[in-house]
mmCIF file of C-alpha atoms in Angstrom:
data_model
loop_
_atom_site.group_PDB
_atom_site.id
_atom_site.type_symbol
_atom_site.label_atom_id
_atom_site.label_comp_id
_atom_site.label_asym_id
_atom_site.label_seq_id
_atom_site.Cartn_x
_atom_site.Cartn_y
_atom_site.Cartn_z
ATOM 1 C CA UNK A 140 3.767 -9.946 -19.102
ATOM 2 C CA UNK A 141 0.305 -11.134 -18.258
ATOM 3 C CA UNK A 142 0.223 -14.933 -18.647
ATOM 4 C CA UNK A 143 2.645 -17.566 -17.878
ATOM 5 C CA UNK A 144 3.508 -20.911 -19.585
ATOM 6 C CA UNK A 145 2.526 -24.178 -17.818
ATOM 7 C CA UNK A 146 5.177 -25.377 -15.222
ATOM 8 C CA UNK A 147 4.666 -28.978 -14.542
ATOM 9 C CA UNK A 148 5.188 -28.465 -11.165
ATOM 10 C CA UNK A 149 2.491 -30.642 -8.847
ATOM 11 C CA UNK A 150 3.909 -30.170 -5.270
ATOM 12 C CA UNK A 151 2.899 -26.849 -3.501
ATOM 13 C CA UNK A 152 5.692 -25.908 -2.100
ATOM 14 C CA UNK A 153 7.534 -26.245 -5.164
ATOM 15 C CA UNK A 154 4.718 -24.092 -6.597
ATOM 16 C CA UNK A 155 5.443 -21.239 -3.664
ATOM 17 C CA UNK A 156 9.016 -21.136 -4.082
ATOM 18 C CA UNK A 157 8.785 -20.800 -7.911
ATOM 19 C CA UNK A 158 5.984 -18.100 -7.860
ATOM 20 C CA UNK A 159 8.557 -16.244 -5.545
ATOM 21 C CA UNK A 160 11.143 -15.739 -8.197
ATOM 22 C CA UNK A 161 8.476 -14.128 -10.061
ATOM 23 C CA UNK A 162 8.421 -10.651 -8.245
ATOM 24 C CA UNK A 163 7.817 -7.559 -10.477
ATOM 25 C CA UNK A 164 10.486 -4.818 -10.284
ATOM 26 C CA UNK A 165 9.764 -2.527 -6.863
ATOM 27 C CA UNK A 166 8.317 0.183 -8.854
ATOM 28 C CA UNK A 167 4.991 -1.777 -8.987
ATOM 29 C CA UNK A 168 3.100 -4.008 -6.587
ATOM 30 C CA UNK A 169 2.420 -7.221 -8.398
ATOM 31 C CA UNK A 170 -0.717 -9.070 -7.306
ATOM 32 C CA UNK A 171 -1.434 -12.801 -8.849
ATOM 33 C CA UNK A 172 -4.856 -14.068 -9.781
ATOM 34 C CA UNK A 173 -4.888 -17.829 -10.232
ATOM 35 C CA UNK A 174 -8.177 -19.265 -12.048
ATOM 36 C CA UNK A 175 -9.993 -22.838 -12.122
ATOM 37 C CA UNK A 176 -10.798 -22.126 -15.817
ATOM 38 C CA UNK A 177 -8.833 -21.662 -19.185
ATOM 39 C CA UNK A 178 -8.502 -18.457 -21.360
ATOM 40 C CA UNK A 179 -11.721 -17.166 -22.793
ATOM 41 C CA UNK A 180 -13.862 -18.847 -19.646
ATOM 42 C CA UNK A 181 -16.110 -16.823 -17.317
ATOM 43 C CA UNK A 182 -13.494 -16.749 -14.735
ATOM 44 C CA UNK A 183 -11.097 -15.178 -16.851
ATOM 45 C CA UNK A 184 -13.361 -12.414 -18.066
ATOM 46 C CA UNK A 185 -13.634 -11.384 -14.448
ATOM 47 C CA UNK A 186 -9.857 -11.587 -13.971
ATOM 48 C CA UNK A 187 -9.580 -9.414 -16.984
ATOM 49 C CA UNK A 188 -11.973 -6.868 -16.015
ATOM 50 C CA UNK A 189 -11.084 -7.003 -12.338
ATOM 51 C CA UNK A 190 -7.213 -6.150 -13.517
ATOM 52 C CA UNK A 191 -8.371 -3.679 -15.749
ATOM 53 C CA UNK A 192 -9.747 -1.383 -13.166
ATOM 54 C CA UNK A 193 -7.275 -2.040 -10.399
ATOM 55 C CA UNK A 194 -4.307 -1.235 -12.845
ATOM 56 C CA UNK A 195 -6.375 1.996 -13.973
ATOM 57 C CA UNK A 196 -7.620 2.954 -10.347
ATOM 58 C CA UNK A 197 -4.388 2.268 -8.867
ATOM 59 C CA UNK A 198 -2.584 4.740 -11.653
ATOM 60 C CA UNK A 199 0.066 1.955 -12.034
ATOM 61 C CA UNK A 200 0.824 1.227 -8.671
ATOM 62 C CA UNK A 201 -0.357 -2.043 -8.499
ATOM 63 C CA UNK A 202 -0.313 -4.918 -11.650
ATOM 64 C CA UNK A 203 -2.306 -7.703 -11.841
ATOM 65 C CA UNK A 204 -1.088 -11.015 -13.114
ATOM 66 C CA UNK A 205 -3.508 -13.849 -14.193
ATOM 67 C CA UNK A 206 -2.589 -17.341 -14.211
ATOM 68 C CA UNK A 207 -5.278 -19.818 -16.209
ATOM 69 C CA UNK A 208 -6.437 -23.127 -15.188
ATOM 70 C CA UNK A 209 -3.301 -25.357 -15.384
ATOM 71 C CA UNK A 210 -0.639 -22.900 -15.120
ATOM 72 C CA UNK A 211 -0.245 -23.216 -11.305
ATOM 73 C CA UNK A 212 -1.847 -27.038 -10.211
ATOM 74 C CA UNK A 213 -5.114 -28.032 -9.786
ATOM 75 C CA UNK A 214 -7.810 -26.553 -8.238
ATOM 76 C CA UNK A 215 -7.280 -27.683 -4.519
ATOM 77 C CA UNK A 216 -3.696 -26.504 -5.118
ATOM 78 C CA UNK A 217 -4.516 -22.726 -5.985
ATOM 79 C CA UNK A 218 -6.696 -22.790 -3.032
ATOM 80 C CA UNK A 219 -3.837 -23.891 -0.971
ATOM 81 C CA UNK A 220 -1.239 -21.453 -2.633
ATOM 82 C CA UNK A 221 -3.610 -18.514 -1.779
ATOM 83 C CA UNK A 222 -4.096 -19.596 1.987
ATOM 84 C CA UNK A 223 -0.534 -19.849 2.489
ATOM 85 C CA UNK A 224 0.251 -16.404 0.339
ATOM 86 C CA UNK A 225 2.152 -17.497 -2.652
ATOM 87 C CA UNK A 226 -0.570 -15.956 -4.292
ATOM 88 C CA UNK A 227 -2.969 -13.316 -3.592
ATOM 89 C CA UNK A 228 -6.236 -13.819 -4.960
ATOM 90 C CA UNK A 229 -7.647 -17.428 -6.545
ATOM 91 C CA UNK A 230 -11.227 -18.460 -7.641
ATOM 92 C CA UNK A 231 -12.176 -21.437 -5.521
ATOM 93 C CA UNK A 232 -15.515 -23.201 -6.532
ATOM 94 C CA UNK A 233 -17.391 -24.713 -3.173
ATOM 95 C CA UNK A 234 -16.842 -28.044 -4.080
ATOM 96 C CA UNK A 235 -13.128 -27.929 -3.789
ATOM 97 C CA UNK A 236 -13.131 -25.470 -1.072
ATOM 98 C CA UNK A 237 -15.907 -27.355 0.889
ATOM 99 C CA UNK A 238 -12.877 -29.370 2.125
ATOM 100 C CA UNK A 239 -11.542 -26.235 4.004
ATOM 101 C CA UNK A 240 -14.950 -24.772 4.699
ATOM 102 C CA UNK A 241 -17.761 -27.391 4.541
ATOM 103 C CA UNK A 242 -20.449 -24.908 5.160
ATOM 104 C CA UNK A 243 -19.824 -23.402 1.938
ATOM 105 C CA UNK A 244 -21.195 -26.400 0.092
ATOM 106 C CA UNK A 245 -24.365 -25.060 0.804
ATOM 107 C CA UNK A 246 -24.284 -23.578 -2.704
ATOM 108 C CA UNK A 247 -24.028 -27.114 -3.934
ATOM 109 C CA UNK A 248 -27.040 -28.379 -3.019
ATOM 110 C CA UNK A 249 -29.190 -28.726 -6.231
ATOM 111 C CA UNK A 250 -32.375 -26.605 -6.536
ATOM 112 C CA UNK A 251 -31.679 -24.208 -3.953
ATOM 113 C CA UNK A 252 -30.802 -21.280 -5.341
ATOM 114 C CA UNK A 253 -33.520 -19.377 -7.220
ATOM 115 C CA UNK A 254 -34.669 -19.841 -11.179
ATOM 116 C CA UNK A 255 -34.681 -15.753 -10.620
ATOM 117 C CA UNK A 256 -31.030 -14.593 -11.319
ATOM 118 C CA UNK A 257 -31.550 -11.106 -10.279
ATOM 119 C CA UNK A 258 -32.285 -12.975 -6.487
ATOM 120 C CA UNK A 259 -29.472 -14.820 -7.061
ATOM 121 C CA UNK A 260 -27.434 -11.785 -7.735
ATOM 122 C CA UNK A 261 -28.497 -10.040 -4.732
ATOM 123 C CA UNK A 262 -28.080 -13.225 -2.378
ATOM 124 C CA UNK A 263 -24.457 -14.241 -3.712
ATOM 125 C CA UNK A 264 -23.416 -10.469 -3.929
ATOM 126 C CA UNK A 265 -24.520 -9.774 -0.200
ATOM 127 C CA UNK A 266 -25.413 -12.804 1.702
ATOM 128 C CA UNK A 267 -25.319 -11.739 5.470
ATOM 129 C CA UNK A 268 -25.070 -15.537 6.564
ATOM 130 C CA UNK A 269 -22.423 -16.407 4.184
ATOM 131 C CA UNK A 270 -20.315 -13.208 4.284
ATOM 132 C CA UNK A 271 -20.660 -12.423 7.882
ATOM 133 C CA UNK A 272 -21.260 -15.656 9.664
ATOM 134 C CA UNK A 273 -18.450 -17.529 7.831
ATOM 135 C CA UNK A 274 -15.858 -14.882 7.812
ATOM 136 C CA UNK A 275 -14.180 -16.439 10.704
ATOM 137 C CA UNK A 276 -14.222 -19.692 9.508
ATOM 138 C CA UNK A 277 -12.506 -18.560 6.008
ATOM 139 C CA UNK A 278 -9.988 -16.457 8.390
ATOM 140 C CA UNK A 279 -8.772 -19.600 10.186
ATOM 141 C CA UNK A 280 -8.141 -21.103 6.887
ATOM 142 C CA UNK A 281 -5.821 -18.094 5.857
ATOM 143 C CA UNK A 282 -8.443 -16.999 3.149
ATOM 144 C CA UNK A 283 -10.803 -13.836 2.937
ATOM 145 C CA UNK A 284 -13.992 -14.066 1.108
ATOM 146 C CA UNK A 285 -14.683 -11.515 -1.414
ATOM 147 C CA UNK A 286 -17.409 -12.503 -3.711
ATOM 148 C CA UNK A 287 -19.368 -15.229 -5.325
ATOM 149 C CA UNK A 288 -20.941 -15.524 -8.745
ATOM 150 C CA UNK A 289 -22.534 -17.890 -10.407
ATOM 151 C CA UNK A 290 -21.453 -18.912 -14.222
ATOM 152 C CA UNK A 291 -24.426 -20.230 -15.681
ATOM 153 C CA UNK A 292 -26.758 -23.147 -15.281
ATOM 154 C CA UNK A 293 -25.202 -26.521 -14.849
ATOM 155 C CA UNK A 294 -26.088 -28.704 -17.991
ATOM 156 C CA UNK A 295 -25.553 -32.538 -17.992
ATOM 157 C CA UNK A 296 -23.982 -33.861 -21.231
ATOM 158 C CA UNK A 297 -24.545 -37.544 -21.590
ATOM 159 C CA UNK A 298 -24.046 -40.539 -23.970
ATOM 160 C CA UNK A 299 -27.796 -41.511 -23.349
ATOM 161 C CA UNK A 300 -31.258 -39.620 -22.865
ATOM 162 C CA UNK A 301 -31.689 -38.870 -18.929
ATOM 163 C CA UNK A 302 -35.259 -37.865 -17.963
ATOM 164 C CA UNK A 303 -35.701 -39.535 -14.852
ATOM 165 C CA UNK A 304 -33.531 -41.157 -12.041
ATOM 166 C CA UNK A 305 -34.049 -44.379 -13.164
ATOM 167 C CA UNK A 306 -32.281 -43.626 -16.499
ATOM 168 C CA UNK A 307 -29.221 -42.747 -14.409
ATOM 169 C CA UNK A 308 -28.732 -46.175 -13.277
ATOM 170 C CA UNK A 309 -25.344 -47.647 -13.863
ATOM 171 C CA UNK A 310 -24.293 -43.982 -15.188
ATOM 172 C CA UNK A 311 -20.867 -42.991 -14.158
ATOM 173 C CA UNK A 312 -21.245 -39.043 -14.286
ATOM 174 C CA UNK A 313 -18.076 -36.717 -13.703
ATOM 175 C CA UNK A 314 -18.407 -34.497 -10.580
ATOM 176 C CA UNK A 315 -15.845 -32.519 -8.831
ATOM 177 C CA UNK A 316 -13.983 -34.024 -5.740
ATOM 178 C CA UNK A 317 -17.078 -32.897 -3.342
ATOM 179 C CA UNK A 318 -18.527 -35.283 -0.717
ATOM 180 C CA UNK A 319 -21.475 -33.543 -1.307
ATOM 181 C CA UNK A 320 -21.782 -33.630 -4.946
ATOM 182 C CA UNK A 321 -21.253 -37.191 -5.049
ATOM 183 C CA UNK A 322 -23.819 -37.515 -2.743
ATOM 184 C CA UNK A 323 -26.335 -35.504 -4.626
ATOM 185 C CA UNK A 324 -25.876 -37.495 -7.957
ATOM 186 C CA UNK A 325 -25.982 -40.525 -5.689
ATOM 187 C CA UNK A 326 -29.450 -39.202 -4.752
ATOM 188 C CA UNK A 327 -30.077 -38.698 -8.341
ATOM 189 C CA UNK A 328 -29.740 -42.342 -9.076
ATOM 190 C CA UNK A 329 -25.927 -41.905 -10.915
ATOM 191 C CA UNK A 330 -22.553 -43.274 -9.899
ATOM 192 C CA UNK A 331 -20.620 -40.123 -9.752
ATOM 193 C CA UNK A 332 -17.194 -40.141 -10.559
ATOM 194 C CA UNK A 333 -14.473 -37.439 -9.467
ATOM 195 C CA UNK A 334 -12.034 -36.514 -11.753
ATOM 196 C CA UNK A 335 -9.863 -33.809 -12.456
ATOM 197 C CA UNK A 336 -11.463 -31.182 -15.312
ATOM 198 C CA UNK A 337 -8.230 -31.297 -17.552
ATOM 199 C CA UNK A 338 -9.165 -35.102 -18.092
ATOM 200 C CA UNK A 339 -13.061 -34.909 -18.236
ATOM 201 C CA UNK A 340 -12.756 -34.845 -22.417
ATOM 202 C CA UNK A 341 -10.527 -38.203 -22.422
ATOM 203 C CA UNK A 342 -12.462 -39.775 -20.095
ATOM 204 C CA UNK A 343 -15.914 -39.362 -21.931
ATOM 205 C CA UNK A 344 -13.918 -40.079 -25.377
ATOM 206 C CA UNK A 345 -12.605 -43.296 -23.663
ATOM 207 C CA UNK A 346 -15.760 -44.537 -21.963
ATOM 208 C CA UNK A 347 -14.237 -44.056 -18.695
ATOM 209 C CA UNK A 348 -17.568 -41.681 -17.671
ATOM 210 C CA UNK A 349 -20.694 -41.884 -19.079
ATOM 211 C CA UNK A 350 -21.401 -37.933 -18.941
ATOM 212 C CA UNK A 351 -20.619 -34.614 -17.105
ATOM 213 C CA UNK A 352 -22.172 -31.684 -16.021
ATOM 214 C CA UNK A 353 -20.917 -28.013 -16.383
ATOM 215 C CA UNK A 354 -22.030 -24.767 -17.152
ATOM 216 C CA UNK A 355 -22.838 -24.097 -21.048
ATOM 217 C CA UNK A 356 -19.618 -22.053 -21.471
ATOM 218 C CA UNK A 357 -17.461 -24.955 -20.229
ATOM 219 C CA UNK A 358 -18.960 -27.442 -22.092
ATOM 220 C CA UNK A 359 -18.233 -25.249 -25.387
ATOM 221 C CA UNK A 360 -14.722 -24.442 -24.365
ATOM 222 C CA UNK A 361 -13.843 -27.895 -23.463
ATOM 223 C CA UNK A 362 -15.431 -29.262 -26.404
ATOM 224 C CA UNK A 363 -17.354 -31.845 -24.259
ATOM 225 C CA UNK A 364 -20.323 -31.794 -26.883
ATOM 226 C CA UNK A 365 -18.186 -33.418 -29.444
ATOM 227 C CA UNK A 366 -17.854 -36.792 -27.566
ATOM 228 C CA UNK A 367 -21.740 -36.766 -26.125
ATOM 229 C CA UNK A 368 -25.198 -37.387 -27.770
ATOM 230 C CA UNK A 369 -27.480 -35.013 -25.395
ATOM 231 C CA UNK A 370 -27.478 -32.081 -23.468
ATOM 232 C CA UNK A 371 -30.088 -31.837 -20.664
ATOM 233 C CA UNK A 372 -31.233 -29.001 -18.628
ATOM 234 C CA UNK A 373 -32.952 -30.224 -14.877
ATOM 235 C CA UNK A 374 -32.685 -26.805 -13.796
ATOM 236 C CA UNK A 375 -30.827 -28.239 -10.883
ATOM 237 C CA UNK A 376 -27.691 -25.698 -10.222
ATOM 238 C CA UNK A 377 -26.043 -22.925 -11.109
ATOM 239 C CA UNK A 378 -22.489 -23.096 -11.162
ATOM 240 C CA UNK A 379 -20.844 -21.005 -8.669
ATOM 241 C CA UNK A 380 -17.292 -19.894 -7.630
ATOM 242 C CA UNK A 381 -16.155 -17.579 -4.890
ATOM 243 C CA UNK A 382 -13.077 -15.226 -5.323
ATOM 244 C CA UNK A 383 -10.805 -15.555 -2.413
ATOM 245 C CA UNK A 384 -7.611 -13.878 -1.343
ATOM 246 C CA UNK A 385 -5.167 -14.428 1.466
ATOM 247 C CA UNK A 386 -6.015 -13.266 4.355
ATOM 248 C CA UNK A 387 -2.822 -11.923 5.472
ATOM 249 C CA UNK A 388 -2.336 -10.241 2.258
ATOM 250 C CA UNK A 389 -5.879 -8.521 2.518
ATOM 251 C CA UNK A 390 -5.464 -7.487 6.057
ATOM 252 C CA UNK A 391 -2.419 -5.759 5.663
ATOM 253 C CA UNK A 392 -3.122 -3.667 2.389
ATOM 254 C CA UNK A 393 -3.328 0.098 3.150
ATOM 255 C CA UNK A 394 -6.659 1.534 3.601
ATOM 256 C CA UNK A 395 -6.051 2.687 0.322
ATOM 257 C CA UNK A 396 -5.506 -0.382 -1.196
ATOM 258 C CA UNK A 397 -8.202 -2.470 0.503
ATOM 259 C CA UNK A 398 -10.549 0.164 -0.746
ATOM 260 C CA UNK A 399 -9.485 -0.256 -4.019
ATOM 261 C CA UNK A 400 -10.031 -4.138 -3.920
ATOM 262 C CA UNK A 401 -13.542 -3.944 -2.148
ATOM 263 C CA UNK A 402 -14.869 -1.044 -4.803
ATOM 264 C CA UNK A 403 -13.847 -3.343 -7.329
ATOM 265 C CA UNK A 404 -15.328 -6.339 -6.367
ATOM 266 C CA UNK A 405 -18.567 -4.279 -5.583
ATOM 267 C CA UNK A 406 -18.421 -2.968 -9.437
ATOM 268 C CA UNK A 407 -18.242 -6.669 -10.433
ATOM 269 C CA UNK A 408 -21.104 -7.909 -9.460
ATOM 270 C CA UNK A 409 -23.216 -6.257 -12.384
ATOM 271 C CA UNK A 410 -20.540 -6.873 -14.754
ATOM 272 C CA UNK A 411 -20.228 -10.754 -14.224
ATOM 273 C CA UNK A 412 -23.804 -11.509 -14.136
ATOM 274 C CA UNK A 413 -23.974 -9.785 -17.234
ATOM 275 C CA UNK A 414 -21.274 -11.373 -18.895
ATOM 276 C CA UNK A 415 -21.735 -14.970 -17.979
ATOM 277 C CA UNK A 416 -25.143 -14.709 -19.418
ATOM 278 C CA UNK A 417 -23.790 -13.334 -22.885
ATOM 279 C CA UNK A 418 -21.053 -16.050 -22.864
ATOM 280 C CA UNK A 419 -23.516 -18.718 -22.088
ATOM 281 C CA UNK A 420 -25.711 -17.794 -24.840
ATOM 282 C CA UNK A 421 -23.102 -17.489 -27.471
ATOM 283 C CA UNK A 422 -21.216 -20.394 -26.546
ATOM 284 C CA UNK A 423 -24.871 -22.289 -26.802
ATOM 285 C CA UNK A 424 -24.991 -20.829 -30.468
ATOM 286 C CA UNK A 425 -21.978 -21.890 -31.409
ATOM 287 C CA UNK A 426 -22.747 -25.610 -30.137
ATOM 288 C CA UNK A 427 -25.943 -25.390 -32.256
ATOM 289 C CA UNK A 428 -23.782 -24.216 -35.405
ATOM 290 C CA UNK A 429 -21.230 -26.777 -35.311
ATOM 291 C CA UNK A 430 -22.953 -29.962 -33.648
ATOM 292 C CA UNK A 431 -26.125 -31.966 -33.928
ATOM 293 C CA UNK A 432 -26.087 -33.018 -30.498
ATOM 294 C CA UNK A 433 -29.480 -33.307 -28.981
ATOM 295 C CA UNK A 434 -31.092 -30.740 -26.462
ATOM 296 C CA UNK A 435 -33.379 -31.864 -24.289
ATOM 297 C CA UNK A 436 -35.308 -29.326 -21.623
ATOM 298 C CA UNK A 437 -36.829 -31.306 -18.456
ATOM 299 C CA UNK A 438 -40.571 -30.172 -18.089
ATOM 300 C CA UNK A 439 -41.702 -29.161 -14.575
ATOM 301 C CA UNK A 440 -42.889 -32.544 -13.958
ATOM 302 C CA UNK A 441 -39.610 -34.380 -14.398
ATOM 303 C CA UNK A 442 -37.663 -31.756 -12.539
ATOM 304 C CA UNK A 443 -39.869 -32.089 -9.604
ATOM 305 C CA UNK A 444 -38.837 -35.736 -9.259
ATOM 306 C CA UNK A 445 -35.031 -34.637 -8.860
ATOM 307 C CA UNK A 446 -35.997 -31.666 -6.582
ATOM 308 C CA UNK A 447 -37.781 -34.195 -4.309
ATOM 309 C CA UNK A 448 -34.395 -36.567 -4.468
ATOM 310 C CA UNK A 449 -32.551 -33.291 -4.111
ATOM 311 C CA UNK A 450 -34.009 -33.507 -0.201
ATOM 312 C CA UNK A 451 -31.609 -36.145 0.387
ATOM 313 C CA UNK A 452 -28.416 -34.073 0.195
ATOM 314 C CA UNK A 453 -30.040 -31.309 2.533
ATOM 315 C CA UNK A 454 -29.910 -34.011 4.887
ATOM 316 C CA UNK A 455 -26.524 -34.945 4.051
ATOM 317 C CA UNK A 456 -25.153 -31.101 4.226
ATOM 318 C CA UNK A 457 -26.786 -31.095 7.755
ATOM 319 C CA UNK A 458 -24.826 -34.192 8.896
ATOM 320 C CA UNK A 459 -21.753 -33.114 7.281
ATOM 321 C CA UNK A 460 -21.872 -29.631 9.111
ATOM 322 C CA UNK A 461 -23.644 -30.058 12.058
ATOM 323 C CA UNK A 462 -25.687 -27.124 13.721
ATOM 324 C CA UNK A 463 -23.397 -24.274 11.795
ATOM 325 C CA UNK A 464 -24.327 -25.574 8.668
ATOM 326 C CA UNK A 465 -28.004 -26.267 9.340
ATOM 327 C CA UNK A 466 -27.980 -22.345 10.672
ATOM 328 C CA UNK A 467 -26.377 -21.615 6.922
ATOM 329 C CA UNK A 468 -28.645 -23.537 4.836
ATOM 330 C CA UNK A 469 -32.080 -22.174 6.962
ATOM 331 C CA UNK A 470 -30.522 -18.733 6.572
ATOM 332 C CA UNK A 471 -29.630 -18.772 3.134
ATOM 333 C CA UNK A 472 -33.114 -20.358 2.263
ATOM 334 C CA UNK A 473 -34.820 -17.816 3.926
ATOM 335 C CA UNK A 474 -32.946 -14.805 1.940
ATOM 336 C CA UNK A 475 -33.490 -16.594 -1.218
ATOM 337 C CA UNK A 476 -37.392 -16.574 -0.153
ATOM 338 C CA UNK A 477 -37.420 -13.118 0.685
ATOM 339 C CA UNK A 478 -35.926 -12.087 -2.598
ATOM 340 C CA UNK A 479 -38.550 -14.296 -4.641
ATOM 341 C CA UNK A 480 -41.501 -12.869 -2.691
ATOM 342 C CA UNK A 481 -40.530 -9.331 -3.661
ATOM 343 C CA UNK A 482 -39.042 -10.018 -7.343
ATOM 344 C CA UNK A 483 -40.672 -13.331 -8.062
ATOM 345 C CA UNK A 484 -39.643 -16.856 -8.551
#
């Protein structure tokens, strides 16, 4: 059986105990992969392709069971489950992972990543500063960083037209529970409001929040466009996720199985970049066909105003992370610039 129904258990300790009872027969090794998103999402597509490759290449020696969002707890709990070995793999967005490894929040800084997605693919797939310099910090938290990938441009959905920081005055926008993201939207002039992903639709519907920010595929699958008046492209950010493994599990793999994981992760770089692009284009068409929501693309001048405000976020990131974070920020910025110099921005 590939998927499991919602448990309704919130304590990580209870989840760990319950997961242990789901062990597969000894004939096959069972790996568990938990997602921060629901069926049909970009993360689900990644996990499905990962599962198919692992099971085929292992000749049935390994099975991968996928747990969509909500089956094992919140995003924070999924990271904890991976860290303590209750599950082998999990998606962990920088906004949540940043509580454990503050430097990874560099990916939450607006206007940092390139507008050239080929550069993003190169940097996210093999950044020396991220994969090598932060490796020990992940290990200290019981995690192994396997890969990072974008899920598409972050788009604002709002109940009013937003084209400048002034328009964000007294505007409650839902963000993940990340201090850096909170600071980013404060810099943009908004009132950032952390809220669990599963509560965003009702929050918008009931007026608890005025807007939210997510990639297009998530806006479509979670139906946020149904209770909003505008979709706004400001070019500020790609939504980026990581795939982490439990460090003890990864370190204890046989050479054959570690190579199985590593080679599959490498194969998935091109696959997921194409998939996320396709998903977002298809979901945007669905929204256009079923909704009259107004779509606004900020021009270069309008974006520049927000980009200038984002410099405050870089300073906050360095304050939060110290010399280590500043080194990561500077090196990643240089990696992106070098790629753009070669490929074009």
